[in-house]
Amino acid sequence: MDAEREFLQRNAYPELQTFCQKLGLQFEVADLRWGLPSSQATVHLTPELCLEELERCQRTSVGPAYVALLGNQYGPRAVPLQMEEKEWDAVRSQLAASPRDMELLAQGFCKDENAIPPSYVLHVPGAGQPREPEDATLASALRSGAQEAWRLGLLTQGQWLRHERSVVEWELEQGLRGPGATVFVRDIHDLPKHLLDDCALPMADRLPDGCPDTAAQALLSSLKGRLTQEHPGILHTHRLPWSRDLGTPKSKVHGRYLKELSEQLVARTTQQVLQHLRELQPPPELLWLFQEIRHHHRQGTEATRIFCGRQGLLARLGEQLRRDDSRSHPPLVLCGPPGVGKTALMCKLAQEMASLLRPHTVTVLRLLGTSLRSRDPRGLLESLCLQVCLAFGLPPPPAQVLATHARSGPFFHALLHTISSRHFESLVLLLDSVDDLESVRGARLPGLPLQCPPGVHLILSACSGQGGFLETLQETLRDPAAYWEVQPLSGDQGLELLRLLLADAGRMLRPEQRDLVRASCLEGGHPGHLRLAFEEARTWASFTMPAPLAATPEEATHQFCARLEQTHGQLLVAHVLGYLVSSRYGLSEAELKDVLSLDDELLQAVYQDWTLPSQELLRFPPLLWVRLRRDLGCCLARRPGDGCTLLAIAPRQLAQVIRQRYLSGPERAKRHSVLADFFSGTWSQGTKKLITLPLVGKPLNLDRKVAPQPLWFSDTVANLRKLSELPWHLLHAGRLEELRQEVLGNLSWIFCRAISGGIDCLLDDFALCAPVLDSAEADLVREALQLCRPTIELRGMERSILYTELLGRLQFFAASHPALVGRLCEQAQSWLRACPHPVLVPLAGFLPPPGGPLRATLTGCHQGITAMTWSEEEKLLVVGTQDGIVVVWDVQEEQLVHFLTGHSGAVRCLRVFAGGTRALSASSDRSLRLWDLRSGRREFCLTMDAEGSLPCDPGPRSWSLHVDEASGIVYAAMGSKISAWKLPSAELTFCVAGDAADPWLCTALLAGQAGLLAVSRGGVVRLWHSATGSPQGEQRMSGVGADGVPTCAVSGQRQGLVVIGFSDGSVSLVSIKGDRLLEKVPEAVGCLALSKDESLLAAGFGSCVRLLLADTQAFQRFGAADLQHEAAVESAVFGPENNLLVTASRDARIQAATFTVWDLGRVPRAGASATFLDRTGLTAVSHQGAYLYYPRVGDKRKVTVWDVAAGEERDVLDASSEVRCVEVAEQTQLLLAGLASGVVLLVPLTSRQDVVCVPPPEARRAVTCLSLDKRETRLAVAYDNLVQVLDIGPGDPCPVVEGPTYTFYTQLPESITCLAVLGDCRVLYGMSRGEIFLYQCTGARVCALEAHGGRVTCLHVSHGEQLAVSGAEDALLCLWDLQAGRCTAEMGYMVRACCCDVLTACFSQNDKYVYAGLKDGSVIVCSTLDGSLLTVQFAHAPVNRIVPTRDGFIAPTRSGYVLRECFQPSASSPSLQPDPLRSFKKAVWVVRATQRGALARAAQTPGDSASRSARGHGARSNRRSQVCVLV
C-alpha cells in the first residue's frame, strides 16, 4: 500500500492538517512503516511498538484514532521477541521429535532469568546492529509447535495467536477495540489467477521460493470476511479491476481509486472530529484550571508510585507544620542538590498532608516547570488564586485582577489572610522546583509571601548550588529554621529503591550484577543516580555481564547518552535530543517529526543505504523516533502547553549533559536555525527544499510536507506554538535581521502575541531580545508597549486600541527611526484605514512617548493609598493603604514582596530606618507597628495608652513619624499630641500636648540641634528638646491667612527644614526663625515629597507634579514641564539615588489607586519641552494646528503663541488684564481674546503689533465667552448675563469692528457659560444651570429649549447652520434642529463608572458627524443622522477644543499634546458594525427622542442659511421660560 500512503501524504493529510488547525487541534500521522524498506520495517517493527503507538493515539486523539489500509497482503508473521518459560516449554515439547527444530530454537533464543517470570528472548546478534529477517524455518517451526500445544490445551488461544497472526491483524484487532476507527479495503478482481501467471507481482504474500503463500491468503480472506460482518459501518471497500499497470501513475483506474480514497478519508475524518466536538459538553470557563490540577495530580501520583525512605523527615516536617499552624511563620524550604529526591518528597507530603497536619486541610500541589502555566509566574499565581477560591467556596477574582500581575499579587496575599481568619481549614501550598520558574525580569519569588499567616503553609523546594534561586531567597528569608536539607538515601534504602523499580518493570538482577550496581552508585544514595542506573540495569539479561556503571550522576548521564548512541546511532541521538533541549518549552510529537524531516544532515544519514519511498516528497521515518522515544523512558517528560502535549527532557542534569555533548560550538546555532525554519513556515505549503542523497548523487528538490505556520489558523485561533518558539530560535540562531523584520517589526505579530498571551508575554519577548539586539528602536517599541499596558488592562486587548496607542506614542520617532518604528507606524495606519468599522486614525503622536520621564503605570493595585516611603538600600517601595495594609513592592520588577496585615484602620504614616531593613507604620487604629522588610515579619506592636491616644482620627495630614537611631527613640505626632518612645522597650519618654483645635501638620527632627520642630495647621511653629520634650521656642507663620490654608507638609532631618503646601498653591519653607515662599503652583498643593538627600522637592497639585531642585539659596524649577497624570495626585516619594519618582493617584475609571513611576534622568530640562503648558483649557488653534494660543502659565495677562512643529514658544502677546477666553478666526486670520476687564482684543495673526480693542459695556463686566459665525462676519460676546453682537468687516491692516449691532440681557440670575452666533443674527447660548436658549436678534424673540441637567459646557453650530450640538456636565450630548427649535437626539452613557461630562464638541465639515471630548480623556464620534455612537478613542487627558478638518479634526489636550485625527467611516451596513463600547465594562450608549427624519433633512442640506429669516417656532422648556430685554 505504498502508493496509497504516498498519495495521502501529498493530498489528504495537508487538507486535514489545515482543517484541524482552524479548530485549534494538532494533526499528527503515526505511520511507522513510512520511509523504510519492507525488509527494514519488518526487522525493526515489533508488535509492542505498533500497539504502544496505537494506544497513544487512542488515548490522545479527538475523534479519529486509527485508519487501516488493508490491501492484498496479509503481512509477515513475526517471531515473538520474548516468550515466558512456561510457554517456551510447551512449544518446545511439541518439537522434541525434530532435532533440526530443536537446534533452531536453541540458536534463536536465550533464557533470561532476570525477567519476572523467567523468559526466553530472541537472540539479536551484534549489539546495536540491525537484526536480519527471521528465518522462515524457525517461524514455521514455532507456529507448528504452538498450534499443537494449543490443541493439547498447553497454550491459551491468545498465546497461539501470537504465532499465527500477522502484525497487521494484531493492529486491526487493537484498533477496532477503541473509538474512531476507519478501515479501507482494496480488492483486485481475479488477483489469485494473475499471481499464478506472474511470480514477480508484489501485490500478495509469497513464500521464499516465489510461490503464493496460500495460508496467508486464506488468513487474509478470513480477516476481510470478519471485518465485513462485524464492522460494516467503518469499512470502505474499493474493488478494482485487474490491470498490469495497476499501481503505476499510468493507470487511470488506480488514479481514480486514490482520489476516492483520499476524499473518503478527508470526509470521514472531518465528520468524526466535528461529531466528537459536538458531543463534548460546552467547556466550562475554568476547564484549563481543572486540566492543570489534574496534570499535577497525575505527575505527583507517578512520582510517588515507587517511594522509599524519608519517613523520619516526613515525621519531622509534620511536627513543624503542626507547630506553625497556630502562628505566623516563614515558608518551609526543602533544599538539596539536583536529583536528590525533592520532587518525590514534595509529592509524598501532598498525599499525606491530611494525616500529617489535620483532616480539614486543603492541599495545592504544583510541580513547577512541568506545564507552561506552572512555568510562568503570572500563570502560576492565576491558577493558585482560582483553585484556592474554589476549594474554600470563595468568589473568584475578577478578570481585571487576573489580567495583570501587579493586581493578582495583592489579591493572592489578601486571599491567604482571608483563609487564615476563618480558623477552620488549613491551606498548604507545595511548589516544587522554584528554580524552574521563568522570570525574565528578576529573581524574586513573584507574588508569594515570605511570612505566612496562621493556618496557611507554603512549602518550597529549590536546588542548592552556586548562582541558584536558593541564594537569592536566603538573602531575604534569613531564618535558618526555614531551610530543610534533603539528604541522599542510605545504601540500603538505595538498594531497596532499585529493587522496587526493577520489580515494577518486571525485572531483577543476578547477585553479581547487583553487587556491580552497589559498588558503582549506591554509596551516595542519590535517587536521580539510582534511576539512571535502573534505566541501564533494566536492559541487562541474566546471560550478560555488563560493564561497571558510572560512579557519579554526571558520569551516569553521559553513560546513558552513550548507550542511546550505541543503539540508535550518534547522529540521530544528537539531533533529536538537541532539538528537544534547544526548544523554548518543548516540542510536540508532530512538531518533532516535522523538524526531523527538515534536517538534511540527518536525512542523508538515514537514506544513505535506502532508496527513497517517494520521488516527490521526503519525510523522516517515524519508526526511528519511536524506538528512541521508548528507550528514553522516564527521561522524556510530557507537559501540557499551548493546546497540546509537549515533549521535553525532564532531568536537569541530562539537559546539561546534552548541551555539553551535542550543542557545543556551531551545532547549537544549527539546531535553532532548523527550528526557526519550521516555526516560520519557510518550507511549508508545498515549498520544496534541495537535498543531495548519497544513493542519488545529485540535488533533489523535494517537498517535506511540514505543517504550515501562519500567525492565525482562523479568525479566533492563534498559532500559539509559533508565537512562543519563533523569537527564541531566531535569536539563538543569530538571525537577528529576520527577528527584527518578522517579529519585533511586525505589527500583526505583536497584536497576535499580545491578545493570545497577554501584554506581559510580549514584553518578556522584547526583554529577551533586547540584550542581543542592542537596538534603540527595539527599546522604543518595548517602552511604548509598557506604557500601553494600563489602557490594555482597562479596555481589553483589541487591535484598534493597541494600534492607536502605539501610533500615539511612536509617531514622534517615525521619521528619525524608519527601519522599525516607522515601519510599525505605517502598518498601524494602513490597518486602521482599511478597518471595516468606523475608527479614528492618529496622524501624529499625542501620548507621552517612550524615552520620556514616564516609565510605567500600575493600575488598580490598591483601593486607596494613604502613605508611601522608600527603602533605598533594599530598593523597595513601602505603601500604606486605606484598609490598613502595609504593602512592600519591588518597583523595578513590578512585583509584590510583602503584604503586611494587622492594622484595623488606615495607615497614616510610614518611616523606614535601620539601613532600609525596618519600617514603622502608624495607623488611625492608634497602633504603631515595626516590620522587618526582609522577612515580612512583624517585630512588635505598640498600642497607644491613655496619655498618647486620640479620641478620633484627626485626618490624613496630621500624622508624622521620626526615628532617632542614635538614641533609639521614635517620635510620633498624631493630632495635637507628640509622643516619644524608646525602642524596643516601647517605654514612653515624653508626651507633648497641643491645642486640640489646631492639630500638628508636620514635625521635623533636628538631629544636629537635639530639637524637635512642629508646625500646626494654624501656622504655629514650635521647638522642643528631642530628649526631654522641654519647649525651646515658638512663633507664627506669616503666610497663613484666609487665602492660604496649610494642606500638606514634609520635613527633612538633615537640614531640619519643613516645607508646607497651601490651598492657594503656595509652597513655603518653614523654620523656627521664619518662613519664605519657594514656589507658586496653579492649584492647591495636595502632596509634597522630599528626597533623602533633601536636594529634590516634588509638589503635587491637581493632576500634576512639579519638581524643584535645591541650590545654595533656595529651590529652583527642575524640568521644563510638570509631570502630567490622568487623575489627582495623592502621594509621591523619591526613589534611590534620586533617579525615580513614584506617584500615586486615584483613577476614577477603575475606582482604585494607580502607581506611576517616573525616571527623573529623562525629565526634559528647561527649553527642551515638546509639549505646551495650558492649565486653563482655553487653547485656540490656527493654521491647521501649526500654532496654539493660550493664557500663559503664571501670568494670565499674556497669551502664549506656541509653535507645534518646533515644540517651542514662538511669541508672547500682552493683554491689559487676565485673559478669560481665546478664539481664532481662521479665514480672516484673527486672534480674539476676551479679558476680565471686559475688553475684547482682535490681533491679526500676520501682524501681531496691530491690535483692535473692543471696549467693554458700561458695567465693565468680564468677558465670559466669544463666538464667531461660520463666515466670520459676526462676533458675539457674552458678559455674565449680557450678550453683544458685533459686525466684523475687512480692513487694512486691521479688521473693522462695528457695533454692537444687538445687545440683550438674559434677565436670569445664572451666568452664560457658552454661546454660538449664526449668520442670520440668531444667538444660541447656554447657562450655568443647564438652560439653553435660541435668541432671534432681528425680532427680539427668544425660544427656550429643553435644559440639560448640569452646567452647559459647549455649544457648536453645524456648517450649514441647520443643526447645533450642546454638551453639559450631566454627561449628555444634545442635537438640536435650529429650524424647528427642538432637541432631536439626546445622547449619553446609561451606565458609566467614571466622569463622562462633555467638555467640548463640534461638527465635521460635512455635518455628518459630531466630535466630542469628555472629561475622562476620551474623544467620541457620533452620527448626526441618528445619534449613534460610532467610535471612541482615549487621549488620556481632557481635550480643550476640537477643530474640524477636511477628514477629521485637530484637538489640543490638557497633557500638552495635539491630536490630529482622520475619521475613517465604515463602508458596511450599521447593523454589521461592532459595538464601539465592546471593550468598556458596564457602558451603554443611549439615544433618546431621536427624530430620524428631521435629522436627516437637516444633515443632508448643508448650505448658507444666513439669508434665511428665523421662523420663531415656539418651544417648551423643562426648566423655565425667559424674557430678554433688548437694549
PDB file of N, CA, C and O in Angstrom, residues 950 954 958 974-978 992-1001 1016-1018 1020 1022 1024 1034 1036:
ATOM      1  N   LEU A 950      -5.765  58.991  70.945  1.00  0.00           N
ATOM      2  CA  LEU A 950      -6.596  60.027  70.336  1.00  0.00           C
ATOM      3  C   LEU A 950      -8.055  59.605  70.404  1.00  0.00           C
ATOM      4  O   LEU A 950      -8.370  58.437  70.185  1.00  0.00           O
ATOM      5  N   PRO A 954      -7.577  62.200  63.525  1.00  0.00           N
ATOM      6  CA  PRO A 954      -7.502  63.635  63.221  1.00  0.00           C
ATOM      7  C   PRO A 954      -7.408  63.944  61.750  1.00  0.00           C
ATOM      8  O   PRO A 954      -7.370  65.114  61.381  1.00  0.00           O
ATOM      9  N   SER A 958      -2.395  64.855  59.578  1.00  0.00           N
ATOM     10  CA  SER A 958      -1.996  65.205  60.941  1.00  0.00           C
ATOM     11  C   SER A 958      -1.186  64.104  61.590  1.00  0.00           C
ATOM     12  O   SER A 958      -1.269  63.892  62.790  1.00  0.00           O
ATOM     13  N   MET A 974       0.527  62.793  66.300  1.00  0.00           N
ATOM     14  CA  MET A 974      -0.801  62.384  65.861  1.00  0.00           C
ATOM     15  C   MET A 974      -1.799  63.368  66.435  1.00  0.00           C
ATOM     16  O   MET A 974      -1.968  63.461  67.665  1.00  0.00           O
ATOM     17  N   GLY A 975      -2.443  64.087  65.535  1.00  0.00           N
ATOM     18  CA  GLY A 975      -3.385  65.087  66.005  1.00  0.00           C
ATOM     19  C   GLY A 975      -2.669  66.215  66.701  1.00  0.00           C
ATOM     20  O   GLY A 975      -1.742  66.832  66.171  1.00  0.00           O
ATOM     21  N   SER A 976      -3.049  66.487  67.929  1.00  0.00           N
ATOM     22  CA  SER A 976      -2.472  67.594  68.690  1.00  0.00           C
ATOM     23  C   SER A 976      -1.440  67.126  69.697  1.00  0.00           C
ATOM     24  O   SER A 976      -1.027  67.907  70.548  1.00  0.00           O
ATOM     25  N   LYS A 977      -1.017  65.847  69.624  1.00  0.00           N
ATOM     26  CA  LYS A 977      -0.055  65.329  70.586  1.00  0.00           C
ATOM     27  C   LYS A 977       1.172  64.779  69.871  1.00  0.00           C
ATOM     28  O   LYS A 977       1.082  64.223  68.801  1.00  0.00           O
ATOM     29  N   ILE A 978       2.303  64.967  70.545  1.00  0.00           N
ATOM     30  CA  ILE A 978       3.561  64.409  70.074  1.00  0.00           C
ATOM     31  C   ILE A 978       4.111  63.534  71.186  1.00  0.00           C
ATOM     32  O   ILE A 978       4.277  63.990  72.325  1.00  0.00           O
ATOM     33  N   VAL A 992       3.913  65.522  74.471  1.00  0.00           N
ATOM     34  CA  VAL A 992       3.660  66.953  74.403  1.00  0.00           C
ATOM     35  C   VAL A 992       2.258  67.159  73.853  1.00  0.00           C
ATOM     36  O   VAL A 992       1.945  66.687  72.754  1.00  0.00           O
ATOM     37  N   ALA A 993       1.433  67.840  74.591  1.00  0.00           N
ATOM     38  CA  ALA A 993       0.049  68.080  74.182  1.00  0.00           C
ATOM     39  C   ALA A 993      -0.067  69.485  73.617  1.00  0.00           C
ATOM     40  O   ALA A 993       0.491  70.445  74.167  1.00  0.00           O
ATOM     41  N   GLY A 994      -0.782  69.623  72.546  1.00  0.00           N
ATOM     42  CA  GLY A 994      -1.008  70.918  71.925  1.00  0.00           C
ATOM     43  C   GLY A 994      -2.474  71.292  71.977  1.00  0.00           C
ATOM     44  O   GLY A 994      -3.273  70.740  72.749  1.00  0.00           O
ATOM     45  N   ASP A 995      -2.868  72.216  71.101  1.00  0.00           N
ATOM     46  CA  ASP A 995      -4.243  72.682  71.026  1.00  0.00           C
ATOM     47  C   ASP A 995      -5.046  71.688  70.192  1.00  0.00           C
ATOM     48  O   ASP A 995      -4.723  71.433  69.025  1.00  0.00           O
ATOM     49  N   ALA A 996      -6.094  71.109  70.775  1.00  0.00           N
ATOM     50  CA  ALA A 996      -6.893  70.121  70.051  1.00  0.00           C
ATOM     51  C   ALA A 996      -7.549  70.720  68.819  1.00  0.00           C
ATOM     52  O   ALA A 996      -7.825  70.006  67.848  1.00  0.00           O
ATOM     53  N   ALA A 997      -7.809  72.011  68.836  1.00  0.00           N
ATOM     54  CA  ALA A 997      -8.430  72.662  67.683  1.00  0.00           C
ATOM     55  C   ALA A 997      -7.418  73.011  66.599  1.00  0.00           C
ATOM     56  O   ALA A 997      -7.809  73.417  65.505  1.00  0.00           O
ATOM     57  N   ASP A 998      -6.146  72.890  66.895  1.00  0.00           N
ATOM     58  CA  ASP A 998      -5.093  73.227  65.929  1.00  0.00           C
ATOM     59  C   ASP A 998      -4.074  72.081  65.898  1.00  0.00           C
ATOM     60  O   ASP A 998      -2.985  72.192  66.466  1.00  0.00           O
ATOM     61  N   PRO A 999      -4.403  70.940  65.257  1.00  0.00           N
ATOM     62  CA  PRO A 999      -3.504  69.776  65.289  1.00  0.00           C
ATOM     63  C   PRO A 999      -2.215  70.049  64.529  1.00  0.00           C
ATOM     64  O   PRO A 999      -2.141  70.932  63.673  1.00  0.00           O
ATOM     65  N   TRP A1000      -1.203  69.246  64.856  1.00  0.00           N
ATOM     66  CA  TRP A1000       0.081  69.371  64.213  1.00  0.00           C
ATOM     67  C   TRP A1000       0.001  68.860  62.771  1.00  0.00           C
ATOM     68  O   TRP A1000      -0.553  67.811  62.504  1.00  0.00           O
ATOM     69  N   LEU A1001       0.552  69.650  61.887  1.00  0.00           N
ATOM     70  CA  LEU A1001       0.567  69.276  60.471  1.00  0.00           C
ATOM     71  C   LEU A1001       1.823  68.500  60.105  1.00  0.00           C
ATOM     72  O   LEU A1001       1.791  67.570  59.296  1.00  0.00           O
ATOM     73  N   SER A1016       1.797  73.587  63.112  1.00  0.00           N
ATOM     74  CA  SER A1016       0.378  73.259  63.215  1.00  0.00           C
ATOM     75  C   SER A1016      -0.367  73.768  61.997  1.00  0.00           C
ATOM     76  O   SER A1016       0.156  74.544  61.191  1.00  0.00           O
ATOM     77  N   ARG A1017      -1.612  73.346  61.889  1.00  0.00           N
ATOM     78  CA  ARG A1017      -2.438  73.803  60.761  1.00  0.00           C
ATOM     79  C   ARG A1017      -2.685  75.308  60.824  1.00  0.00           C
ATOM     80  O   ARG A1017      -2.881  75.950  59.795  1.00  0.00           O
ATOM     81  N   GLY A1018      -2.686  75.842  61.998  1.00  0.00           N
ATOM     82  CA  GLY A1018      -2.917  77.276  62.145  1.00  0.00           C
ATOM     83  C   GLY A1018      -1.690  78.118  61.914  1.00  0.00           C
ATOM     84  O   GLY A1018      -1.744  79.345  62.051  1.00  0.00           O
ATOM     85  N   VAL A1020       1.340  77.745  63.609  1.00  0.00           N
ATOM     86  CA  VAL A1020       2.194  77.896  64.776  1.00  0.00           C
ATOM     87  C   VAL A1020       3.409  76.977  64.627  1.00  0.00           C
ATOM     88  O   VAL A1020       3.259  75.784  64.334  1.00  0.00           O
ATOM     89  N   ARG A1022       6.687  75.452  66.648  1.00  0.00           N
ATOM     90  CA  ARG A1022       7.230  75.265  67.984  1.00  0.00           C
ATOM     91  C   ARG A1022       8.437  74.347  67.930  1.00  0.00           C
ATOM     92  O   ARG A1022       8.534  73.475  67.065  1.00  0.00           O
ATOM     93  N   TRP A1024      10.968  71.863  70.533  1.00  0.00           N
ATOM     94  CA  TRP A1024      11.190  71.213  71.821  1.00  0.00           C
ATOM     95  C   TRP A1024      12.554  70.526  71.790  1.00  0.00           C
ATOM     96  O   TRP A1024      13.094  70.225  70.723  1.00  0.00           O
ATOM     97  N   GLU A1034       8.864  79.395  70.001  1.00  0.00           N
ATOM     98  CA  GLU A1034       7.576  79.368  69.295  1.00  0.00           C
ATOM     99  C   GLU A1034       7.440  80.648  68.488  1.00  0.00           C
ATOM    100  O   GLU A1034       7.892  81.714  68.906  1.00  0.00           O
ATOM    101  N   ARG A1036       4.756  82.310  64.876  1.00  0.00           N
ATOM    102  CA  ARG A1036       3.642  82.090  63.949  1.00  0.00           C
ATOM    103  C   ARG A1036       4.100  82.406  62.540  1.00  0.00           C
ATOM    104  O   ARG A1036       4.816  83.378  62.303  1.00  0.00           O
TER     105      ARG A1036
END
